[in-house]
mmCIF file with all atom_site columns, C-alpha atoms in Angstrom:
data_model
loop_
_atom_site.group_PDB
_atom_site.id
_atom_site.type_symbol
_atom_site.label_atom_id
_atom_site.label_alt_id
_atom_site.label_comp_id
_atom_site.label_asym_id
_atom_site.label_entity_id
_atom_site.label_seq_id
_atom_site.pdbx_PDB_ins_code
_atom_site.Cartn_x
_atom_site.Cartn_y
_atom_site.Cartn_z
_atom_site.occupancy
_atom_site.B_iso_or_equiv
_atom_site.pdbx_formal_charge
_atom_site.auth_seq_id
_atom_site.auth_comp_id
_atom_site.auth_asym_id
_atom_site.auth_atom_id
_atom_site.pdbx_PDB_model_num
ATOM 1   C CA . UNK A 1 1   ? 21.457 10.220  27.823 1.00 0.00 ? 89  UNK A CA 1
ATOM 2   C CA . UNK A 1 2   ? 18.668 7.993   26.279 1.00 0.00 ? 90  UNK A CA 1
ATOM 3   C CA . UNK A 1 3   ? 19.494 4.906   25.005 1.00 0.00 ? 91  UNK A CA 1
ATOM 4   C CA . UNK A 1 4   ? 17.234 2.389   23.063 1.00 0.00 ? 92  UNK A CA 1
ATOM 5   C CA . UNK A 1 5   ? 17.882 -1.555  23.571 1.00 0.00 ? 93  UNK A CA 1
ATOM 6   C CA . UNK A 1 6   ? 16.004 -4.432  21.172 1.00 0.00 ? 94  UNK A CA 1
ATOM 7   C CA . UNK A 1 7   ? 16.346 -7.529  21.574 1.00 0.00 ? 95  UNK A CA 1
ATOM 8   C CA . UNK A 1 8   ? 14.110 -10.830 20.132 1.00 0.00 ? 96  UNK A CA 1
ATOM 9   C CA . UNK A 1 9   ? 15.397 -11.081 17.215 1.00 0.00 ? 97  UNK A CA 1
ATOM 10  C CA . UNK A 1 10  ? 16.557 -14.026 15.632 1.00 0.00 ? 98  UNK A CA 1
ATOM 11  C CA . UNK A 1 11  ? 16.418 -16.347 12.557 1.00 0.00 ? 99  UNK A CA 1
ATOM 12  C CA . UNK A 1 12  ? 12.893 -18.496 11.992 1.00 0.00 ? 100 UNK A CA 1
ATOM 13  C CA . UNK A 1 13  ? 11.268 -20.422 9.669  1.00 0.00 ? 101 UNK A CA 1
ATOM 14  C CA . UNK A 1 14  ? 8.085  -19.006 7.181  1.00 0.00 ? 102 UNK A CA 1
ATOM 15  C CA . UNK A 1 15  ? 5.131  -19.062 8.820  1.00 0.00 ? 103 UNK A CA 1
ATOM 16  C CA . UNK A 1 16  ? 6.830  -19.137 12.896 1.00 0.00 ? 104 UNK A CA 1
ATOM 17  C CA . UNK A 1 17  ? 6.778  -16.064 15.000 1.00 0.00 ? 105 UNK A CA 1
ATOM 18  C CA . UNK A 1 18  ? 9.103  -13.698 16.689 1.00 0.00 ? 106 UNK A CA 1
ATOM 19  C CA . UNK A 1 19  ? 9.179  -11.356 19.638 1.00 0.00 ? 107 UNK A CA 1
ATOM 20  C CA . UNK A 1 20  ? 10.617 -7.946  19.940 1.00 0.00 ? 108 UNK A CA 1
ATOM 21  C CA . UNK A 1 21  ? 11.242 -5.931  22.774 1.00 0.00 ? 109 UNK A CA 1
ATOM 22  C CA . UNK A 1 22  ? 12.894 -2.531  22.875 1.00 0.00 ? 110 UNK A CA 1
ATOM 23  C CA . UNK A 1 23  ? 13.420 -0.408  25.978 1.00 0.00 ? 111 UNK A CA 1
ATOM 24  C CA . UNK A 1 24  ? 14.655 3.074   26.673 1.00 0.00 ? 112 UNK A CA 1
ATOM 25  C CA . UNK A 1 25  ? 16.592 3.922   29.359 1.00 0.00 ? 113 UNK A CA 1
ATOM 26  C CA . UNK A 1 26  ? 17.954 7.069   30.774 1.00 0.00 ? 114 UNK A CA 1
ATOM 27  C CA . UNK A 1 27  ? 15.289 9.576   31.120 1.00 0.00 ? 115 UNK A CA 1
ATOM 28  C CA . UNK A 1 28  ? 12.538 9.899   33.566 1.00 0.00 ? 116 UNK A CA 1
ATOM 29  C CA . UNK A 1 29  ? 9.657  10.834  30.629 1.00 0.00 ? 117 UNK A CA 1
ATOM 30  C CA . UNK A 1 30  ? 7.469  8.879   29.076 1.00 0.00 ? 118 UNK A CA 1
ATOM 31  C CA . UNK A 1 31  ? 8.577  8.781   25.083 1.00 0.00 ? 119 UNK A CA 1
ATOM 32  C CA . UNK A 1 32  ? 5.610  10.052  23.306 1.00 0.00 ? 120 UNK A CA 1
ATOM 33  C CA . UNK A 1 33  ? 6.084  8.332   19.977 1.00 0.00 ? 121 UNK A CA 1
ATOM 34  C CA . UNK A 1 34  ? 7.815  4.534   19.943 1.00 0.00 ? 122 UNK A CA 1
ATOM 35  C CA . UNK A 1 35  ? 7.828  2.193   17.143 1.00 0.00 ? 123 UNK A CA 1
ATOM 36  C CA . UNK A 1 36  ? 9.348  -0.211  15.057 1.00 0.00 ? 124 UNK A CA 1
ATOM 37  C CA . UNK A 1 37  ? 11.158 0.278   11.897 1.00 0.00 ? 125 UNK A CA 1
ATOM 38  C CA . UNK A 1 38  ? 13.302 -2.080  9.753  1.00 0.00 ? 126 UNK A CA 1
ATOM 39  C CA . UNK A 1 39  ? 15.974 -2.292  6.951  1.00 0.00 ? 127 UNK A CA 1
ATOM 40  C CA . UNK A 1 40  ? 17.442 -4.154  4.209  1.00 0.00 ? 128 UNK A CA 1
ATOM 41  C CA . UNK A 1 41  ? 20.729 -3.538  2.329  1.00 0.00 ? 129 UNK A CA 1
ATOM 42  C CA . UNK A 1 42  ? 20.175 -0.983  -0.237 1.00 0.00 ? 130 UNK A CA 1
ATOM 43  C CA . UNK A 1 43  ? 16.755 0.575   0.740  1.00 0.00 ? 131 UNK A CA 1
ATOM 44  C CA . UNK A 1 44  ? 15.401 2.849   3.170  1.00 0.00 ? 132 UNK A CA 1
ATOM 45  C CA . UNK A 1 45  ? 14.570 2.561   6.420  1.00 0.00 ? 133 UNK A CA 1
ATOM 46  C CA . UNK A 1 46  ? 10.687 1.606   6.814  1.00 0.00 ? 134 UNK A CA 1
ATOM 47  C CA . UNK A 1 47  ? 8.482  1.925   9.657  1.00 0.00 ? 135 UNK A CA 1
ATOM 48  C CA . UNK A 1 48  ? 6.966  -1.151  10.639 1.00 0.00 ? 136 UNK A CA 1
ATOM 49  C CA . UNK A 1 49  ? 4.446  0.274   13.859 1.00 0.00 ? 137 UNK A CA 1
ATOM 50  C CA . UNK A 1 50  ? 4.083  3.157   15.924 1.00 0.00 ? 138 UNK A CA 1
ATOM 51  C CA . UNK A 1 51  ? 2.758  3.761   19.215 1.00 0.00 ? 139 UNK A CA 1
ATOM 52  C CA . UNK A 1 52  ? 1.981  7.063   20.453 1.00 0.00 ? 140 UNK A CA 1
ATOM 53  C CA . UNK A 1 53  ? 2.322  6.244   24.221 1.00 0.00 ? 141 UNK A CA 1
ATOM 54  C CA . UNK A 1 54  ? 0.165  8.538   25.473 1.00 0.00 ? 142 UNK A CA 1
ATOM 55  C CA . UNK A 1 55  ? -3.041 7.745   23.971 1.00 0.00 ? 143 UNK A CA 1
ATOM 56  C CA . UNK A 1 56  ? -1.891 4.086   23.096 1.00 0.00 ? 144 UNK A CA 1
ATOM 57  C CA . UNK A 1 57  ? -2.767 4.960   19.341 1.00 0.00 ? 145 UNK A CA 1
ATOM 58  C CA . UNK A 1 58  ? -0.924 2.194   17.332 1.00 0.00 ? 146 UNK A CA 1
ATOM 59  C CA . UNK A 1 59  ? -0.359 2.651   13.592 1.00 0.00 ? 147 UNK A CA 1
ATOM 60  C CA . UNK A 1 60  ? 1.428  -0.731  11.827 1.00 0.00 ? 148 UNK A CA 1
ATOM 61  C CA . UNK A 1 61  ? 1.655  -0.479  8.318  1.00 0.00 ? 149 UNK A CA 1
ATOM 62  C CA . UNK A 1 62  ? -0.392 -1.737  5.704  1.00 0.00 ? 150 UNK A CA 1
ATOM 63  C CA . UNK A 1 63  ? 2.589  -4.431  4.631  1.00 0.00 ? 151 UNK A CA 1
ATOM 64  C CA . UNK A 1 64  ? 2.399  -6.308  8.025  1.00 0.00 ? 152 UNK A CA 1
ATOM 65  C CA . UNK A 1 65  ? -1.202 -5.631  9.431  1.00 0.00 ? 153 UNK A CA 1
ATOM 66  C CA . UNK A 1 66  ? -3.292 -8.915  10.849 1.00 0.00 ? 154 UNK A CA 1
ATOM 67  C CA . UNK A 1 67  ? 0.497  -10.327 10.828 1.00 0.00 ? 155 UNK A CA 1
ATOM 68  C CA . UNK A 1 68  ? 2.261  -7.875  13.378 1.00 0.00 ? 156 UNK A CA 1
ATOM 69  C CA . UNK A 1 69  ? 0.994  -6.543  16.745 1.00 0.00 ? 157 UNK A CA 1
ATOM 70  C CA . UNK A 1 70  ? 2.289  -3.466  18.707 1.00 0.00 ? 158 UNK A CA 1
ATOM 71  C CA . UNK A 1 71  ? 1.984  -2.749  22.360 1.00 0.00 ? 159 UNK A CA 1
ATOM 72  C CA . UNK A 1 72  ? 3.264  -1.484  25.321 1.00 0.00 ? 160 UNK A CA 1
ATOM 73  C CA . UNK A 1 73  ? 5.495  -3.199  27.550 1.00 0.00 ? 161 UNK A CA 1
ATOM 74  C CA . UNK A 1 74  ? 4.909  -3.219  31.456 1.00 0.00 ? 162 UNK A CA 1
ATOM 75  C CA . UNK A 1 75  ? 7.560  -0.516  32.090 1.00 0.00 ? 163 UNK A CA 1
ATOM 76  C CA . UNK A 1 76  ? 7.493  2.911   31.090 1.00 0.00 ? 164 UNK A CA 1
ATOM 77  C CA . UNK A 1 77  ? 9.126  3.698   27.666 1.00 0.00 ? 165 UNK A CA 1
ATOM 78  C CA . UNK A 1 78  ? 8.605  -0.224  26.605 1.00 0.00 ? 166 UNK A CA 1
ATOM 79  C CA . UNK A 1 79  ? 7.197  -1.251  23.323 1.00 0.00 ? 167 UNK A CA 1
ATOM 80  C CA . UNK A 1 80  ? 6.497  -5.144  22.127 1.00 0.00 ? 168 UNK A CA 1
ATOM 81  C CA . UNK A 1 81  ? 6.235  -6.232  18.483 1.00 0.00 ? 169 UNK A CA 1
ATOM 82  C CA . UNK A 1 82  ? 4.674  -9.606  18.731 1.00 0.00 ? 170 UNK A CA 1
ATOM 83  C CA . UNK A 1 83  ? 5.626  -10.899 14.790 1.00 0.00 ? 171 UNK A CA 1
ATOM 84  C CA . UNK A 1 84  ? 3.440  -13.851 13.433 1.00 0.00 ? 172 UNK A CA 1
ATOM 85  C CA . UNK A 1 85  ? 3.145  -15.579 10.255 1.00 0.00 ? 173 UNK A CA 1
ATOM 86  C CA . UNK A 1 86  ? 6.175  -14.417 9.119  1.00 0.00 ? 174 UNK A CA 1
ATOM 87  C CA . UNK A 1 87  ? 7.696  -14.176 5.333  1.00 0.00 ? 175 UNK A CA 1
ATOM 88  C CA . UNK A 1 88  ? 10.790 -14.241 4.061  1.00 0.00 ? 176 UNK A CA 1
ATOM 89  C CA . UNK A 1 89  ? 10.170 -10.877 2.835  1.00 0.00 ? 177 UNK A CA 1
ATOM 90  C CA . UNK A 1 90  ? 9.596  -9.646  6.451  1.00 0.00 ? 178 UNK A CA 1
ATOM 91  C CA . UNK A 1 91  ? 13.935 -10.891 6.495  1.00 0.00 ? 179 UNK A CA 1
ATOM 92  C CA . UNK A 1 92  ? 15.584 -7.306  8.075  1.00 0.00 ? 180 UNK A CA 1
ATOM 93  C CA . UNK A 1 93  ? 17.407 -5.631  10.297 1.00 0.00 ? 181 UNK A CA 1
ATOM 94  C CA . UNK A 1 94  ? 14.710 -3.892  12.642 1.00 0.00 ? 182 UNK A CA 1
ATOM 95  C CA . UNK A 1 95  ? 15.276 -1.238  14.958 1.00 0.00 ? 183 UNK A CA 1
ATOM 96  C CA . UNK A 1 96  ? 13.789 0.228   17.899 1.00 0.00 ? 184 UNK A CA 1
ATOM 97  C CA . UNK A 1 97  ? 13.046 4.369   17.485 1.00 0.00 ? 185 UNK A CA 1
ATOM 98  C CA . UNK A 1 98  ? 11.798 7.023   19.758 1.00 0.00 ? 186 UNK A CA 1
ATOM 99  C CA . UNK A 1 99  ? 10.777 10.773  20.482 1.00 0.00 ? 187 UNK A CA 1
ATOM 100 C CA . UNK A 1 100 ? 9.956  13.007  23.126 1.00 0.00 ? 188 UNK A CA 1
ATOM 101 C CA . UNK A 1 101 ? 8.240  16.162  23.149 1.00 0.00 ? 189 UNK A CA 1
ATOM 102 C CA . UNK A 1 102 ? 4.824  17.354  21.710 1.00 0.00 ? 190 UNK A CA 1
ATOM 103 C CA . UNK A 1 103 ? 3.959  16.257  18.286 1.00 0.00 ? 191 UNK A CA 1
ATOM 104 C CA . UNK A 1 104 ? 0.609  16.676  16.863 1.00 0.00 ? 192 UNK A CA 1
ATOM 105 C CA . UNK A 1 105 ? 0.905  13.065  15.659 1.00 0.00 ? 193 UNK A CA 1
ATOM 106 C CA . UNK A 1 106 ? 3.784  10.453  15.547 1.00 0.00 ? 194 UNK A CA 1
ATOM 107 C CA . UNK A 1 107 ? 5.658  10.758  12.252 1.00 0.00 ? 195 UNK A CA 1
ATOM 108 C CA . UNK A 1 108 ? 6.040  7.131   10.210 1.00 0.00 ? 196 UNK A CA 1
ATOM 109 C CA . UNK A 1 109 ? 9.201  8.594   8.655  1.00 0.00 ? 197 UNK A CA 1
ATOM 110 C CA . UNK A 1 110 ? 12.686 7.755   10.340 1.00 0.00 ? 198 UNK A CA 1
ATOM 111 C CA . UNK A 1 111 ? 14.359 11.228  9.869  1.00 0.00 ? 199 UNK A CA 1
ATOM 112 C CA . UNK A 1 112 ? 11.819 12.189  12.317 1.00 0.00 ? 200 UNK A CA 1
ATOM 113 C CA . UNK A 1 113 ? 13.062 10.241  15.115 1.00 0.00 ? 201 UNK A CA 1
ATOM 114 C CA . UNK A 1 114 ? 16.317 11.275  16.953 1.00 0.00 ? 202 UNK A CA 1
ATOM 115 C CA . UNK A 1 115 ? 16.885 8.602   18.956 1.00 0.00 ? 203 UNK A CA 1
ATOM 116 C CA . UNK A 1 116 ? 17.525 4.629   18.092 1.00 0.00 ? 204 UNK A CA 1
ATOM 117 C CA . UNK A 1 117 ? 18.724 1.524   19.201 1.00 0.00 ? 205 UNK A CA 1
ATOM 118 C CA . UNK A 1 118 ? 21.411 -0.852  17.742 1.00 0.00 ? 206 UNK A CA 1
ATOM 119 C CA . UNK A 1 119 ? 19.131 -3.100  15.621 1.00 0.00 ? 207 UNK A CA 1
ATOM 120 C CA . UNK A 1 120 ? 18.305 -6.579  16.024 1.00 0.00 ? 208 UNK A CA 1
ATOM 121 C CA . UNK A 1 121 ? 18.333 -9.445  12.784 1.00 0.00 ? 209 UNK A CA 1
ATOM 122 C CA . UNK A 1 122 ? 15.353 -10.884 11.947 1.00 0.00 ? 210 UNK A CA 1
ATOM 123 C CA . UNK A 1 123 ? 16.027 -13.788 9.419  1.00 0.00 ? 211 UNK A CA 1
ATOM 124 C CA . UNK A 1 124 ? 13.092 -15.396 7.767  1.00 0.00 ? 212 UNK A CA 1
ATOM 125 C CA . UNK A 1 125 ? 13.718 -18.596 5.592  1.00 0.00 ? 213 UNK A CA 1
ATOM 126 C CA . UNK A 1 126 ? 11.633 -20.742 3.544  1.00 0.00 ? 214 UNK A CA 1
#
């Protein structure tokens, strides 16, 4: 059974960074989609970056890019979100999702992906 595990959160101060880590254990294939996605009370869940393993193809979206980096981790099925200058508004509970299989590219919508970890808090004050 897969199984997704973040960890790096944590509670900072504007303009400080913050280092996220999430890895999957449990299977023996290389996820083809990871990425990042985060949530505040009352809205939906948004993606924050995606890496399509394979090809290393990152997509970060447009509300954290030059601020947030994705990459992947040493291990197989390991994916890094190196957070800098960071907002209050970037304040959310951010969790770790991932999919196997053969997409023709990796969705940015979190219906899409089946499998997730427990979430980590990232607080952001000013």
């Amino acid at each position: 059974q897969v199984h997704l595990l973040e960890s790096g959160g944590g509670s900072v101060k504007a303009g400080e960074s913050l280092r996220l880590s999430c890895i999957a254990s449990g299977t023996l294939y290389t996820a083809k989609c990871m990425g990042f996605f985060r949530q505040v009370p009352g809205k939906r869940r948004e993606v924050v970056a995606i890496l399509d393993t394979p090809v290393d193809s990152i997509d970060v979206d447009d509300s954290v890019k030059g601020r947030f980096t994705a990459s992947r981790g040493n291990a197989r099925n390991t994916i890094i979100l190196q957070m800098d200058s960071l907002k209050p508004d970037d304040s959310a509970l951010y969790y770790c999702a991932a999919l196997w299989g053969s997409v023709p590219r990796c969705p940015t919508e979190a219906d899409e992906y089946p499998h997730w970890g427990q979430g980590t808090q990232v607080t952001v004050y000013s």
